[in-house]
């Protein structure tokens, strides 16, 4: 977000293509207010990619009538084959995706997973 780096990109007629990493590490407010490089897409729509926002991507999918993954709060409610997405123990922005049978088997052995 350094102004000098942004100037270099503008001088080279850069059109930036934002992704989830960009919004996670730089912050939505910073991008909306201080990132002065042209980009594809809408700066306002980037906010929908933030987890926990009122109108996040799950809200958009629901309004569009499109399917999205169901959140299961209690592992004991898992009654079929699933993919489980867990927050990384140390890195805030990272997640792990595990096969449901791995989760169910190892949650009995590892109290961190239960």
XYZ file of N, CA and C in Angstrom:
342
model
N 0.802 -1.205 0.000
C 0.000 0.000 0.000
C 0.845 1.270 0.000
N 2.131 1.123 -0.086
C 2.984 2.311 -0.090
C 2.666 3.162 -1.318
N 2.491 4.459 -1.128
C 2.167 5.347 -2.254
C 3.173 5.242 -3.406
N 4.450 5.088 -3.097
C 5.468 4.971 -4.145
C 5.258 3.745 -5.017
N 4.907 2.638 -4.394
C 4.641 1.407 -5.160
C 3.381 1.562 -6.015
N 2.388 2.219 -5.468
C 1.161 2.445 -6.236
C 1.448 3.342 -7.442
N 2.292 4.349 -7.240
C 2.649 5.252 -8.354
C 3.351 4.474 -9.461
N 4.261 3.586 -9.079
C 4.960 2.771 -10.083
C 3.961 1.940 -10.888
N 2.973 1.361 -10.207
C 1.974 0.555 -10.912
C 1.132 1.420 -11.849
N 0.736 2.605 -11.378
C -0.047 3.506 -12.237
C 0.781 3.962 -13.438
N 2.076 4.260 -13.218
C 2.952 4.689 -14.310
C 3.090 3.609 -15.386
N 2.952 2.338 -14.984
C 3.052 1.233 -15.939
C 1.675 0.800 -16.459
N 0.652 1.640 -16.178
C -0.721 1.345 -16.622
C -1.217 -0.016 -16.138
N -0.873 -0.347 -14.903
C -1.287 -1.613 -14.311
C -2.780 -1.606 -14.019
N -3.413 -2.712 -14.322
C -4.779 -2.951 -13.851
C -4.674 -4.133 -12.889
N -4.944 -3.881 -11.631
C -4.766 -4.870 -10.570
C -5.959 -5.830 -10.524
N -5.668 -7.102 -10.325
C -6.721 -8.112 -10.164
C -6.661 -8.591 -8.713
N -7.593 -8.133 -7.878
C -7.539 -8.493 -6.459
C -7.941 -9.943 -6.226
N -7.417 -10.507 -5.153
C -7.797 -11.855 -4.738
C -7.983 -11.874 -3.221
N -8.335 -13.004 -2.685
C -8.612 -13.125 -1.245
C -7.392 -12.757 -0.401
N -6.217 -13.144 -0.817
C -5.011 -12.816 -0.047
C -4.821 -11.308 0.052
N -5.033 -10.611 -1.046
C -4.876 -9.156 -1.050
C -5.803 -8.509 -0.032
N -7.074 -8.916 -0.044
C -8.030 -8.319 0.888
C -7.748 -8.735 2.323
N -7.244 -9.946 2.524
C -6.966 -10.419 3.886
C -5.772 -9.698 4.503
N -4.726 -9.525 3.728
C -3.502 -8.960 4.284
C -3.482 -7.435 4.282
N -4.174 -6.806 3.347
C -4.155 -5.340 3.286
C -5.334 -4.707 4.005
N -6.439 -5.413 4.086
C -7.615 -4.876 4.755
C -8.542 -4.160 3.790
N -9.822 -4.427 3.916
C -10.820 -3.871 3.013
C -10.872 -2.348 3.094
N -10.868 -1.795 4.296
C -10.936 -0.333 4.431
C -9.759 0.342 3.734
N -8.589 -0.234 3.888
C -7.387 0.311 3.250
C -7.524 0.276 1.723
N -8.045 -0.812 1.203
C -8.220 -0.935 -0.252
C -9.262 0.059 -0.754
N -10.396 0.126 -0.060
C -11.468 1.030 -0.488
C -11.055 2.494 -0.431
N -10.271 2.847 0.573
C -9.955 4.262 0.794
C -8.602 4.728 0.267
N -7.617 3.835 0.213
C -6.254 4.298 -0.072
C -5.557 3.629 -1.250
N -6.136 2.594 -1.821
C -5.497 1.920 -2.956
C -5.934 2.629 -4.233
N -5.009 3.334 -4.859
C -5.316 4.214 -5.998
C -4.913 3.630 -7.348
N -4.802 2.313 -7.420
C -4.457 1.653 -8.671
C -5.755 1.107 -9.284
N -5.971 1.308 -10.585
C -7.178 0.746 -11.210
C -7.224 -0.765 -11.021
N -8.427 -1.278 -10.818
C -8.570 -2.726 -10.633
C -9.829 -3.231 -11.311
N -9.777 -4.522 -11.651
C -10.966 -5.172 -12.184
C -11.920 -5.444 -11.035
N -13.202 -5.302 -11.283
C -14.193 -5.584 -10.257
C -14.538 -4.349 -9.451
N -15.361 -4.561 -8.479
C -15.848 -3.482 -7.631
C -15.155 -3.497 -6.275
N -14.640 -2.364 -5.876
C -14.020 -2.277 -4.544
C -15.040 -2.577 -3.461
N -16.279 -2.166 -3.678
C -17.324 -2.418 -2.683
C -17.667 -3.902 -2.586
N -17.609 -4.597 -3.701
C -17.934 -6.021 -3.698
C -16.861 -6.845 -2.991
N -15.643 -6.320 -2.913
C -14.583 -7.028 -2.188
C -14.983 -7.278 -0.735
N -15.753 -6.379 -0.163
C -16.177 -6.515 1.228
C -17.006 -7.784 1.435
N -17.707 -8.217 0.402
C -18.529 -9.421 0.531
C -17.678 -10.675 0.740
N -16.401 -10.605 0.398
C -15.524 -11.753 0.599
C -15.043 -11.877 2.037
N -15.249 -10.850 2.831
C -14.841 -10.885 4.227
C -15.789 -11.775 5.018
N -15.238 -12.721 5.724
C -16.060 -13.582 6.569
C -16.569 -12.778 7.751
N -17.839 -12.958 8.046
C -18.397 -12.290 9.214
C -19.071 -10.964 8.924
N -18.907 -10.444 7.713
C -19.618 -9.218 7.342
C -21.103 -9.547 7.217
N -21.963 -8.559 7.457
C -23.403 -8.796 7.380
C -23.818 -9.305 6.004
N -23.268 -8.688 4.967
C -23.598 -9.099 3.596
C -22.388 -9.770 2.956
N -21.964 -10.902 3.524
C -20.814 -11.627 2.994
C -21.248 -12.527 1.839
N -20.334 -13.384 1.376
C -20.640 -14.191 0.198
C -21.754 -15.197 0.460
N -21.920 -15.649 1.705
C -23.038 -16.549 2.000
C -24.373 -15.812 1.836
N -24.422 -14.556 2.211
C -25.630 -13.742 2.038
C -25.951 -13.607 0.548
N -24.913 -13.321 -0.252
C -25.117 -13.202 -1.697
C -25.630 -14.504 -2.310
N -25.026 -15.622 -1.910
C -25.463 -16.913 -2.441
C -26.911 -17.215 -2.046
N -27.256 -16.917 -0.804
C -28.622 -17.149 -0.345
C -29.616 -16.295 -1.134
N -29.304 -15.011 -1.319
C -30.185 -14.117 -2.076
C -30.332 -14.561 -3.529
N -29.283 -15.153 -4.080
C -29.311 -15.617 -5.470
C -29.967 -16.995 -5.605
N -30.263 -17.621 -4.459
C -30.871 -18.949 -4.502
C -29.892 -20.044 -4.882
N -28.602 -19.809 -4.650
C -27.574 -20.788 -4.995
C -27.171 -21.593 -3.757
N -26.804 -22.853 -3.936
C -26.403 -23.667 -2.784
C -25.049 -23.229 -2.241
N -24.856 -23.450 -0.952
C -23.577 -23.166 -0.312
C -23.383 -24.148 0.831
N -22.159 -24.319 1.306
C -21.895 -25.306 2.355
C -22.671 -24.993 3.634
N -23.158 -26.053 4.239
C -23.891 -25.928 5.500
C -22.901 -25.897 6.657
N -23.133 -25.020 7.607
C -22.291 -24.957 8.795
C -22.830 -25.946 9.819
N -21.942 -26.791 10.338
C -22.307 -27.765 11.360
C -21.570 -27.383 12.635
N -22.312 -27.006 13.656
C -21.699 -26.539 14.895
C -21.218 -27.663 15.797
N -21.858 -28.811 15.727
C -21.508 -29.916 16.611
C -21.041 -31.105 15.767
N -19.786 -31.542 15.936
C -19.273 -32.668 15.142
C -20.115 -33.934 15.295
N -20.819 -34.075 16.399
C -21.651 -35.258 16.599
C -22.854 -35.268 15.648
N -23.158 -34.119 15.033
C -24.263 -34.040 14.080
C -23.886 -34.527 12.688
N -22.614 -34.852 12.471
C -22.167 -35.333 11.166
C -22.653 -36.766 10.998
N -23.494 -36.985 9.981
C -24.059 -38.314 9.768
C -23.796 -38.854 8.363
N -22.918 -38.182 7.626
C -22.591 -38.634 6.274
C -21.183 -38.164 5.936
N -20.732 -38.530 4.758
C -19.406 -38.131 4.300
C -19.365 -36.621 4.090
N -18.404 -35.942 4.685
C -18.305 -34.483 4.595
C -16.858 -34.061 4.453
N -16.680 -32.822 4.015
C -15.380 -32.159 4.077
C -15.475 -31.171 5.233
N -14.483 -31.159 6.099
C -14.504 -30.302 7.276
C -13.439 -29.229 7.121
N -13.832 -27.967 7.260
C -12.901 -26.844 7.165
C -12.701 -26.297 8.572
N -11.461 -26.332 9.034
C -11.136 -25.899 10.396
C -10.184 -24.717 10.365
N -10.324 -23.788 11.317
C -9.336 -22.704 11.398
C -7.979 -23.268 11.805
N -6.937 -22.706 11.242
C -5.573 -23.109 11.587
C -5.305 -22.752 13.043
N -4.587 -23.596 13.749
C -4.338 -23.388 15.178
C -3.516 -22.137 15.469
N -2.619 -21.758 14.549
C -1.711 -20.639 14.803
C -1.942 -19.473 13.842
N -2.058 -19.772 12.554
C -2.169 -18.733 11.532
C -3.631 -18.334 11.351
N -3.964 -17.108 11.732
C -5.345 -16.631 11.730
C -6.028 -16.741 10.370
N -5.310 -16.478 9.307
C -5.913 -16.426 7.977
C -5.902 -17.766 7.241
N -5.356 -18.798 7.875
C -5.254 -20.103 7.224
C -6.317 -21.059 7.760
N -6.717 -22.003 6.926
C -7.645 -23.046 7.343
C -7.126 -24.392 6.863
N -7.677 -25.447 7.429
C -7.369 -26.803 6.983
C -8.668 -27.443 6.548
N -8.611 -28.220 5.506
C -9.775 -28.964 5.066
C -9.460 -30.441 5.266
N -10.314 -31.118 6.030
C -10.116 -32.528 6.338
C -11.301 -33.341 5.853
N -11.048 -34.592 5.550
C -12.106 -35.531 5.201
C -12.878 -35.820 6.484
N -14.194 -35.875 6.415
C -15.036 -36.055 7.599
C -14.688 -37.272 8.417
N -14.328 -38.384 7.777
C -14.002 -39.580 8.549
C -12.716 -39.363 9.349
N -11.757 -38.602 8.809
C -10.544 -38.269 9.555
C -10.905 -37.469 10.791
N -11.763 -36.501 10.605
C -12.173 -35.641 11.710
C -12.861 -36.454 12.803
N -13.794 -37.302 12.410
C -14.547 -38.075 13.395
C -13.648 -39.053 14.138
N -12.724 -39.712 13.435
C -11.821 -40.668 14.058
C -10.837 -39.965 14.982
N -10.241 -38.875 14.515
C -9.196 -38.205 15.278
C -9.717 -37.292 16.360
N -10.965 -36.839 16.271
C -11.488 -35.978 17.330
C -11.618 -36.763 18.620
N -11.791 -38.081 18.494
C -11.841 -38.932 19.704
C -10.452 -39.045 20.324
N -9.423 -39.023 19.493
C -8.049 -39.183 19.964
C -7.417 -37.853 20.358
N -7.808 -36.760 19.704
C -7.162 -35.472 19.877
C -8.185 -34.451 20.400
N -8.060 -34.039 21.669
C -9.044 -33.105 22.241
C -9.068 -31.742 21.544
N -8.007 -31.383 20.804
C -7.987 -30.089 20.090
C -9.045 -30.087 18.990
N -9.293 -31.259 18.377
C -10.268 -31.352 17.296
C -11.699 -31.486 17.801
N -11.883 -31.799 19.064
C -13.253 -31.994 19.560
C -13.773 -30.780 20.280
